[in-house]
Short mmCIF file of C-alpha atoms in Angstrom, two decimals:
data_model
loop_
_atom_site.label_atom_id
_atom_site.label_comp_id
_atom_site.label_asym_id
_atom_site.label_seq_id
_atom_site.Cartn_x
_atom_site.Cartn_y
_atom_site.Cartn_z
CA GLY A 917 6.00 3.61 1.25
CA PHE A 918 8.04 1.98 -1.49
CA LEU A 919 9.33 3.10 -4.86
CA ILE A 920 9.15 0.20 -7.30
CA ARG A 921 10.70 0.28 -10.76
CA LEU A 922 9.65 -2.52 -13.11
CA GLY A 923 9.09 -2.80 -16.83
CA GLY A 924 10.37 0.71 -17.46
CA ARG A 925 7.75 2.17 -15.10
CA SER A 926 8.00 3.86 -11.72
CA LEU A 927 5.37 3.30 -9.05
CA LEU A 928 4.99 4.47 -5.49
CA VAL A 929 3.01 2.41 -2.99
CA ASP A 930 1.52 4.14 0.07
CA PRO A 931 3.80 7.21 0.02
CA MET A 932 3.69 9.28 3.20
CA LEU A 933 5.96 12.35 3.19
CA SER A 934 4.14 14.62 5.67
CA ASP A 935 5.53 15.50 9.09
CA ARG A 936 2.22 14.73 10.79
CA LEU A 937 -0.91 12.73 10.08
CA GLY A 938 -3.37 15.03 8.34
CA PHE A 939 -6.51 14.18 10.30
CA LEU A 940 -5.12 15.62 13.53
CA LEU A 941 -3.03 18.53 12.28
CA PRO A 942 -1.32 20.22 14.04
CA LEU A 943 -1.63 17.87 17.05
CA GLY A 944 -1.33 14.49 15.35
CA PRO A 945 1.49 11.97 15.61
CA ARG A 946 4.73 13.33 14.17
CA ARG A 947 7.22 11.26 12.20
CA VAL A 948 10.47 10.44 13.97
CA THR A 949 12.67 10.16 10.87
CA ALA A 950 13.03 12.45 7.89
CA PRO A 951 10.86 11.60 4.87
CA PRO A 952 12.64 10.04 1.89
CA ASP A 953 14.15 12.48 -0.57
CA LEU A 954 12.29 12.12 -3.87
CA SER A 955 13.80 15.22 -5.47
CA GLY A 956 15.76 13.03 -7.87
CA LEU A 957 12.74 11.03 -8.99
CA ASP A 958 12.65 11.47 -12.75
CA ARG A 959 9.28 9.91 -13.50
CA LEU A 960 6.19 8.57 -11.79
CA ASP A 961 3.62 6.54 -13.67
CA ALA A 962 1.30 5.48 -10.87
CA VAL A 963 0.66 5.60 -7.15
CA ALA A 964 -0.99 2.56 -5.57
CA ILE A 965 -2.77 2.84 -2.22
CA SER A 966 -3.41 -0.20 -0.03
CA HIS A 967 -6.10 1.33 2.19
CA ALA A 968 -7.58 4.60 3.40
CA ASP A 969 -5.78 5.03 6.74
CA HIS A 970 -4.09 8.43 6.93
CA ASP A 971 -0.59 6.99 7.26
CA HIS A 972 -1.06 5.20 3.92
CA PHE A 973 -3.45 7.53 2.08
CA ASP A 974 -1.84 10.89 2.88
CA GLU A 975 -3.64 13.54 0.85
CA PRO A 976 -0.96 16.28 1.14
CA THR A 977 1.66 13.85 -0.16
CA LEU A 978 -0.58 12.68 -2.98
CA ALA A 979 -1.51 16.23 -4.04
CA ALA A 980 2.18 17.22 -4.12
CA LEU A 981 3.04 14.20 -6.24
CA ALA A 982 0.17 14.93 -8.63
CA ARG A 983 1.39 18.51 -9.10
CA ARG A 984 4.86 17.28 -9.93
CA PHE A 985 3.73 14.33 -12.10
CA PRO A 986 0.33 15.34 -13.52
CA ARG A 987 0.27 12.41 -15.95
CA ALA A 988 0.52 9.84 -13.17
CA ARG A 989 -2.48 7.77 -12.18
CA LEU A 990 -3.77 6.95 -8.73
CA VAL A 991 -4.93 3.38 -8.03
CA VAL A 992 -7.00 2.73 -4.91
CA PRO A 993 -9.07 -0.15 -3.50
CA GLN A 994 -12.60 -0.43 -4.79
CA GLY A 995 -14.91 1.84 -2.83
CA THR A 996 -12.24 4.32 -1.68
CA GLY A 997 -11.92 6.62 -4.69
CA GLU A 998 -14.64 9.11 -3.80
CA GLY A 999 -13.22 12.62 -3.83
CA ALA A 1000 -9.74 11.48 -4.90
CA GLU A 1001 -10.11 13.26 -8.25
CA ARG A 1002 -9.48 16.58 -6.52
CA LEU A 1003 -5.90 15.50 -5.76
CA GLY A 1004 -4.93 16.23 -9.37
CA PHE A 1005 -3.85 12.92 -10.88
CA ALA A 1006 -4.53 12.22 -14.56
CA ALA A 1007 -6.99 9.49 -13.48
CA THR A 1008 -8.13 7.70 -10.36
CA LEU A 1009 -8.78 3.99 -10.78
CA GLU A 1010 -10.60 1.81 -8.28
CA ALA A 1011 -9.14 -1.70 -8.38
CA GLU A 1012 -11.42 -4.69 -8.05
CA ILE A 1013 -9.74 -7.57 -6.23
CA GLY A 1014 -8.27 -10.04 -8.70
CA ARG A 1015 -8.80 -7.89 -11.80
CA PRO A 1016 -5.47 -6.68 -13.28
CA ILE A 1017 -4.73 -3.11 -14.32
CA ASP A 1018 -2.06 -2.70 -17.01
CA PHE A 1019 0.29 0.28 -17.24
CA GLY A 1020 2.12 -0.61 -20.44
CA GLY A 1021 4.82 -2.99 -19.22
CA VAL A 1022 3.58 -3.28 -15.65
CA ARG A 1023 0.53 -5.07 -14.31
CA LEU A 1024 -1.07 -4.36 -10.92
CA THR A 1025 -3.47 -6.84 -9.36
CA SER A 1026 -5.09 -6.10 -6.02
CA THR A 1027 -5.37 -8.92 -3.50
CA ALA A 1028 -7.36 -9.42 -0.32
CA ALA A 1029 -5.96 -8.41 3.08
CA HIS A 1030 -6.91 -8.95 6.71
CA HIS A 1031 -7.36 -5.27 7.45
CA PHE A 1032 -9.62 -2.31 6.70
CA GLY A 1033 -9.29 1.38 5.95
CA ARG A 1034 -10.74 4.32 7.84
CA ARG A 1035 -10.62 8.09 7.56
CA ASP A 1036 -12.17 8.77 10.98
CA VAL A 1037 -10.20 8.12 14.15
CA VAL A 1038 -12.23 5.25 15.61
CA GLY A 1039 -13.10 3.37 12.43
CA LEU A 1040 -16.88 3.68 12.42
CA VAL A 1041 -16.80 3.82 8.62
CA ARG A 1042 -14.62 1.05 7.23
CA THR A 1043 -13.46 0.59 3.64
CA PRO A 1044 -11.58 -2.26 1.97
CA ALA A 1045 -7.85 -2.83 2.34
CA VAL A 1046 -5.80 -4.66 -0.27
CA GLY A 1047 -2.35 -5.87 -1.15
CA TRP A 1048 -0.75 -5.51 -4.57
CA VAL A 1049 0.93 -7.97 -6.91
CA ILE A 1050 3.11 -5.88 -9.24
CA GLU A 1051 4.53 -7.61 -12.31
CA GLY A 1052 6.92 -6.42 -14.99
CA SER A 1053 10.07 -7.47 -16.85
CA GLY A 1054 9.59 -11.05 -15.69
CA ARG A 1055 9.66 -10.04 -12.01
CA ARG A 1056 6.89 -10.18 -9.45
CA VAL A 1057 6.67 -8.03 -6.29
CA PHE A 1058 4.00 -8.45 -3.61
CA HIS A 1059 3.13 -5.52 -1.34
CA ALA A 1060 0.90 -6.84 1.44
CA GLY A 1061 -0.17 -3.42 2.73
CA ASP A 1062 -1.32 -3.42 6.35
CA THR A 1063 -2.67 -6.81 7.29
CA GLY A 1064 -2.81 -9.57 9.81
CA HIS A 1065 -1.84 -13.10 8.87
CA GLY A 1066 -4.66 -15.28 7.57
CA PRO A 1067 -5.84 -17.80 5.01
CA VAL A 1068 -5.92 -15.39 2.05
CA PHE A 1069 -2.15 -15.55 1.62
CA GLN A 1070 -1.93 -19.21 0.70
CA GLY A 1071 -4.44 -18.47 -2.05
CA ILE A 1072 -2.32 -15.53 -3.22
CA GLY A 1073 0.71 -17.81 -3.33
CA LYS A 1074 -1.14 -20.41 -5.38
CA ARG A 1075 -2.47 -17.85 -7.85
CA HIS A 1076 0.46 -15.44 -8.15
CA GLY A 1077 3.52 -17.25 -6.75
CA PRO A 1078 6.35 -17.63 -6.74
CA ILE A 1079 7.02 -14.04 -5.68
CA ASP A 1080 10.46 -12.53 -6.21
CA LEU A 1081 10.12 -10.00 -3.39
CA ALA A 1082 7.44 -9.69 -0.71
CA LEU A 1083 7.02 -6.43 1.21
CA VAL A 1084 5.38 -7.53 4.44
CA PRO A 1085 4.12 -5.43 7.38
CA ILE A 1086 5.72 -5.57 10.83
CA GLY A 1087 4.41 -3.01 13.27
CA ALA A 1088 1.74 -2.08 15.84
CA TYR A 1089 1.20 -5.75 16.65
CA GLN A 1090 1.18 -5.65 20.44
CA PRO A 1091 -0.84 -6.66 22.36
CA GLU A 1092 -1.30 -9.46 19.85
CA THR A 1093 -4.63 -10.51 21.33
CA PHE A 1094 -6.02 -7.18 20.10
CA PHE A 1095 -4.03 -6.53 16.92
CA ARG A 1096 -3.43 -9.97 15.41
CA ASP A 1097 -6.48 -9.73 13.13
CA MET A 1098 -5.21 -6.52 11.51
CA HIS A 1099 -1.41 -6.34 11.99
CA ALA A 1100 1.39 -8.90 11.79
CA SER A 1101 4.12 -9.71 14.30
CA PRO A 1102 7.60 -10.47 12.92
CA GLU A 1103 6.79 -14.18 13.04
CA LYS A 1104 3.48 -13.69 11.23
CA ALA A 1105 5.14 -11.47 8.65
CA VAL A 1106 7.50 -14.34 7.87
CA ALA A 1107 4.48 -16.64 7.62
CA ILE A 1108 2.89 -14.28 5.08
CA ALA A 1109 6.07 -14.35 2.99
CA VAL A 1110 6.16 -18.15 3.15
CA ASP A 1111 2.47 -18.44 2.22
CA VAL A 1112 2.86 -16.29 -0.90
CA ARG A 1113 5.95 -18.30 -1.90
CA ALA A 1114 8.34 -15.37 -1.71
CA ARG A 1115 12.02 -15.83 -2.48
CA ARG A 1116 12.90 -12.73 -0.44
CA ALA A 1117 11.04 -10.46 1.94
CA ILE A 1118 11.46 -6.98 3.44
CA GLY A 1119 9.59 -5.87 6.54
CA HIS A 1120 7.91 -2.46 6.69
CA HIS A 1121 5.31 -0.41 8.48
#
């Protein structure tokens, strides 16, 4: 996840602070590094989720953040908000691709991604995955979420570029013959950054 401060607002994207993935507790994959320390976070205006996978939409993390920042809003891809109200945020907003959501100084616009979300293990029920263009104070950040490389990114670059900083995914890309449609190799992550016309890029997963 990333903490993004723009336009006097603080946003978290895909925060995951749990030791294990919730859907397999207590047997699920366990994190190998300590979660980031957010004890000094003084405000949180919104949390944006790219897709419903448990390592991006971690309900224990979200519920803890909502308890601490009850006025914050949760923004999720269209079709993935069912039941999210119970997490305790002031509001849950489902973002339609291409339609901006304003937070008083910051604008979030969801963008298409080559990926999907799932809450079950095998992905029988799939929900949309998105990226986020986050704008404020004359700066523009693009969070690609989980995605493979594909034609949507040139369109994002034409519509939203140039991008000051692109946060692009690098992980779980081998074997590429299987994962290339949903995850990006380091080379494809660079291609995503180039397509969206990013001045700088940071890899994540």
